[in-house]
Tab-separated table of C-alpha atoms in Angstrom:
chain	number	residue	atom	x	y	z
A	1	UNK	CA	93.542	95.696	94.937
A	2	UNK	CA	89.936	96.831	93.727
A	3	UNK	CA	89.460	99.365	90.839
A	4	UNK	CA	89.959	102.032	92.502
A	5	UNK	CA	87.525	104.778	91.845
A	6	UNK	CA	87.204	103.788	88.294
A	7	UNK	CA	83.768	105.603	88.509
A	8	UNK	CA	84.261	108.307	90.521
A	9	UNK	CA	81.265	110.169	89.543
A	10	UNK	CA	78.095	108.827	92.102
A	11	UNK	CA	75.826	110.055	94.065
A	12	UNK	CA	77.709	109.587	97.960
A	13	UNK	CA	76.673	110.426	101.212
A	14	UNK	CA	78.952	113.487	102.448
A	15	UNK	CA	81.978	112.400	104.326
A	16	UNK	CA	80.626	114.761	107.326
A	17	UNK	CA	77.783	112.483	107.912
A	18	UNK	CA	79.651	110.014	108.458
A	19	UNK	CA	82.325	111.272	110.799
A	20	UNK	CA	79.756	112.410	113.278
A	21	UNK	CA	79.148	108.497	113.924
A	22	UNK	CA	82.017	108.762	116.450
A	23	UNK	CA	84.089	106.180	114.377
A	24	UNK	CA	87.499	107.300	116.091
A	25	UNK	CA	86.887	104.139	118.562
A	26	UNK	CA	87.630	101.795	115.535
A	27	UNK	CA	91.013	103.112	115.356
A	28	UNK	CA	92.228	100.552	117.701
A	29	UNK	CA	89.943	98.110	116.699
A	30	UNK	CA	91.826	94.560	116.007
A	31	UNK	CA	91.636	90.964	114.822
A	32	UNK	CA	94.851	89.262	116.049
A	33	UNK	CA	96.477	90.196	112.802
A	34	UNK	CA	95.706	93.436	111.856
A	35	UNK	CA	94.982	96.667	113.094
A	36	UNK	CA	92.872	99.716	111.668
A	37	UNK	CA	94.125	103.516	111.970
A	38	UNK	CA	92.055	105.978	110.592
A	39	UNK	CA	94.515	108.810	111.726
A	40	UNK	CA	96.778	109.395	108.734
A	41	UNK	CA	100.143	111.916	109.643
A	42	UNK	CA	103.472	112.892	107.934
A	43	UNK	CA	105.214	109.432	109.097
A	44	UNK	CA	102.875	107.819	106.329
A	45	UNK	CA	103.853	109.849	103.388
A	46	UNK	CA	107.570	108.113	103.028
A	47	UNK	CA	105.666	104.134	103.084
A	48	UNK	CA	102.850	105.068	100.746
A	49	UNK	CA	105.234	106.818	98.829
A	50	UNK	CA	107.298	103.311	98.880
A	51	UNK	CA	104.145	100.872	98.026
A	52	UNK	CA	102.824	102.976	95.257
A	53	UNK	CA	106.171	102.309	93.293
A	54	UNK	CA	105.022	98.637	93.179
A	55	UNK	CA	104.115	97.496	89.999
A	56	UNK	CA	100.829	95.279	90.904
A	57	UNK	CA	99.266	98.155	92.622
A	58	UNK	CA	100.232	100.292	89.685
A	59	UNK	CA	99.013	97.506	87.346
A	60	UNK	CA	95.198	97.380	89.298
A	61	UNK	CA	94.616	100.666	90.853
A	62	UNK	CA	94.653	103.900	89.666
A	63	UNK	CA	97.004	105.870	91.734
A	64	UNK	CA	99.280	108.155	89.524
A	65	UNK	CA	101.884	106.531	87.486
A	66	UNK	CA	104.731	107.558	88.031
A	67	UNK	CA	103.574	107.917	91.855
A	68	UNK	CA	105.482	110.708	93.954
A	69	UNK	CA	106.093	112.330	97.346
A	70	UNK	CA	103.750	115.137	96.633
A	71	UNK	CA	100.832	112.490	95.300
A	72	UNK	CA	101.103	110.400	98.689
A	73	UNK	CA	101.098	114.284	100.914
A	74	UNK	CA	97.824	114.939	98.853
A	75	UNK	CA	96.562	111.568	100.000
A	76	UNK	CA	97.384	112.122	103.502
A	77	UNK	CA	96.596	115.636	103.777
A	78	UNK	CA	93.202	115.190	102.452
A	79	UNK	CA	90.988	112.921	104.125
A	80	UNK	CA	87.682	113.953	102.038
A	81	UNK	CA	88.949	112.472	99.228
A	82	UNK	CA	87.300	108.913	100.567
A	83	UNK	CA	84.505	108.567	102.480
A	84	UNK	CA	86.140	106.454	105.332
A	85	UNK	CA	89.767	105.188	104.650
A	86	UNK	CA	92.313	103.025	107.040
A	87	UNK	CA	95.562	102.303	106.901
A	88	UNK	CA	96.539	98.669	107.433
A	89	UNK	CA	98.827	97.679	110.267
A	90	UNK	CA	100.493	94.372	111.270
A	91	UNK	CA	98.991	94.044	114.924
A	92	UNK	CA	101.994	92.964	116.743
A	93	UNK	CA	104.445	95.462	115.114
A	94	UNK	CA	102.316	98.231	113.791
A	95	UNK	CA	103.977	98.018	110.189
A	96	UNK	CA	101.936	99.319	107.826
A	97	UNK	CA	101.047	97.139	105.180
A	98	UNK	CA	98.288	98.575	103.218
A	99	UNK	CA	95.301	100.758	102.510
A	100	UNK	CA	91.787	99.859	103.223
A	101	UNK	CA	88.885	102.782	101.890
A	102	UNK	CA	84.994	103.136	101.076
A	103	UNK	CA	84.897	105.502	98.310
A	104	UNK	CA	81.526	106.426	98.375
A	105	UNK	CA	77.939	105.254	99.425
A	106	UNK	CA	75.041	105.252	96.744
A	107	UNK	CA	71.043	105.802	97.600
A	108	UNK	CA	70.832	102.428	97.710
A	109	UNK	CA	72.982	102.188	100.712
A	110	UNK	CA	75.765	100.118	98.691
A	111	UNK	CA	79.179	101.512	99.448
A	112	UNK	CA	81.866	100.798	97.333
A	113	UNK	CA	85.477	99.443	98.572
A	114	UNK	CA	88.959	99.699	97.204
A	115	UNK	CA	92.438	98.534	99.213
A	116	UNK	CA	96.008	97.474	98.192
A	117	UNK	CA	98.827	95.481	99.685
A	118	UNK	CA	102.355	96.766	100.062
A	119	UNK	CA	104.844	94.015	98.685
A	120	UNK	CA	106.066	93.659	102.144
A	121	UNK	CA	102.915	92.881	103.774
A	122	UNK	CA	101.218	90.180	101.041
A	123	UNK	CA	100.819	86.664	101.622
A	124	UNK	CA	99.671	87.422	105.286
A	125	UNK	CA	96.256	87.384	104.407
A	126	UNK	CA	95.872	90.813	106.163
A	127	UNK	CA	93.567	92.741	103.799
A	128	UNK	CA	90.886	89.653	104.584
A	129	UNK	CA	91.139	90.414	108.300
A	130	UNK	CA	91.107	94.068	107.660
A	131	UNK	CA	87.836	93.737	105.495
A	132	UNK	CA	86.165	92.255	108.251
A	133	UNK	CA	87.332	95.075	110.814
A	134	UNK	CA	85.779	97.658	107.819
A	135	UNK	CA	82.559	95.310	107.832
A	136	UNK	CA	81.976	95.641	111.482
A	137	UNK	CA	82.720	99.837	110.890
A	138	UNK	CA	80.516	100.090	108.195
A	139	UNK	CA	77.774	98.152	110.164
A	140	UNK	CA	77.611	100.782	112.600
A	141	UNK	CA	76.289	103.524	109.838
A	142	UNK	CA	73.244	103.709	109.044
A	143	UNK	CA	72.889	105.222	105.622
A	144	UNK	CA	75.651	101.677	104.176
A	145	UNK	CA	73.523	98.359	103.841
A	146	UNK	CA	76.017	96.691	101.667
A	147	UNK	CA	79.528	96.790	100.572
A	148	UNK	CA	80.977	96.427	97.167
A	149	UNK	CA	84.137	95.820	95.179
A	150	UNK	CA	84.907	95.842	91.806
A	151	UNK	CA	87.668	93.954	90.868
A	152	UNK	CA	89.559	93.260	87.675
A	153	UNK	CA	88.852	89.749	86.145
A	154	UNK	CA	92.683	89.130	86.221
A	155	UNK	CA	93.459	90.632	89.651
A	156	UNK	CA	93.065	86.682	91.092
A	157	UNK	CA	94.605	87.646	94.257
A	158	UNK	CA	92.221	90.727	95.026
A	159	UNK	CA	89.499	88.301	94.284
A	160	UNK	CA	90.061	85.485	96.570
A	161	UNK	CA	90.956	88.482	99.327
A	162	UNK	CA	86.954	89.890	99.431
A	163	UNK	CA	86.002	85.381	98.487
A	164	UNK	CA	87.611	84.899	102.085
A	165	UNK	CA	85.817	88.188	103.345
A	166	UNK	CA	82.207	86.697	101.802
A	167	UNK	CA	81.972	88.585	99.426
A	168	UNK	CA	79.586	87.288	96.501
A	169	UNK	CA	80.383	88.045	92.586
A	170	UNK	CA	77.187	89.495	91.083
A	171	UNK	CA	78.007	90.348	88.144
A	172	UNK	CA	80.620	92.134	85.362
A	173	UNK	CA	81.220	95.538	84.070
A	174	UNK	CA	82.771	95.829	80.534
A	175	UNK	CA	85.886	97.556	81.306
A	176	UNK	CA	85.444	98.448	84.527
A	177	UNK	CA	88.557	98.283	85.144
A	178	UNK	CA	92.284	98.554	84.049
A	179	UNK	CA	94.961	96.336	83.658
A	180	UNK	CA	98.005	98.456	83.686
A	181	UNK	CA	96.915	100.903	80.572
A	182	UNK	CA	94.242	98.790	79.121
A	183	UNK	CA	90.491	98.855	79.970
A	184	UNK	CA	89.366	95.078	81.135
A	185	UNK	CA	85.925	93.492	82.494
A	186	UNK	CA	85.331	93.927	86.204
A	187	UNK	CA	83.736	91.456	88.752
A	188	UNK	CA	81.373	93.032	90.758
A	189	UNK	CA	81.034	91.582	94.637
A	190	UNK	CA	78.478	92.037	96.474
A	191	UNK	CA	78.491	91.618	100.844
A	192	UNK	CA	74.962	92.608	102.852
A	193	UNK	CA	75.536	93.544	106.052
């Protein structure tokens, strides 16, 4: 669980740019342990709806507190709101178990990632293997060199998910983050591709 567009104002490449890559061959895409949809329809609204009620992905994102039916519809129904976004399935069931996103890519070509766990799908180490299925998607676009995540200092699970992905820390933001209604430093990580 990243920061979640703590910083939503940035210069990004238009979402349109990047859908004319063809990426709707990653859909499928898989690891062994996870699989990446991009395709988000009504059947997701009722599980977001679910995770979002969790109190860690309140805690270190900043989805909507209290989180409704109508917040996770907006989500669904409005893919421009992230520049690429996945939802997170078990491979051999097809449970969702989490969101995967790049918010936004700067001039520099360093895009900026954000994901959460559902309760029922942590301790799998899923959001690792999904991180390296995003890697190899954001690979294939040209105008994303790097990816990012920003990552409260306390959030020691969200760290050691992009540490197993290769992620390198790089630095800190003074409250660049939250934890739950309180500002708190930020780890910046740092992955070339």
């Amino acid at each position: 669980m990243g920061c979640d567009r703590a910083h939503p104002a940035r210069d990004v490449v238009s979402h349109s740019r990047r859908k004319s890559l063809g990426s709707s061959e990653l859909v499928s895409n898989t690891s062994g342990v996870v699989a990446l949809r991009e395709i988000f329809d009504e059947s997701d609204i009722e599980w977001i709806t679910e995770a979002c009620q969790d109190p860690e992905i309140q805690r270190w994102t900043l989805v909507p507190r209290p989180y409704t039916r109508d917040h996770a519809r907006h989500f669904v129904e409005h893919p421009e709101m992230e520049y690429w976004r996945w939802i997170v399935e078990q491979d051999d069931t097809g449970t969702p178990v989490g969101l995967v996103s790049i918010h936004g890519v700067n001039d520099n070509g360093d895009a900026e990632v954000g994901y959460w766990v559902a309760p029922w799908g942590r301790g799998m180490r899923v959001m690792s293997s999904a991180l390296a299925r995003v890697m190899d998607a954001a690979a294939t676009d040209p105008s994303i060199r790097a990816l990012t995540a920003r990552i409260a200092e306390g959030n020691t699970a969200s760290r050691r998910v992009v540490q197993r992905a290769g992620f390198i820390e790089v630095g800190r933001i003074e409250s660049g983050c939250r934890d739950g209604d309180s500002p708190t430093d930020a780890l910046l990580y740092r992955r070339a591709l």
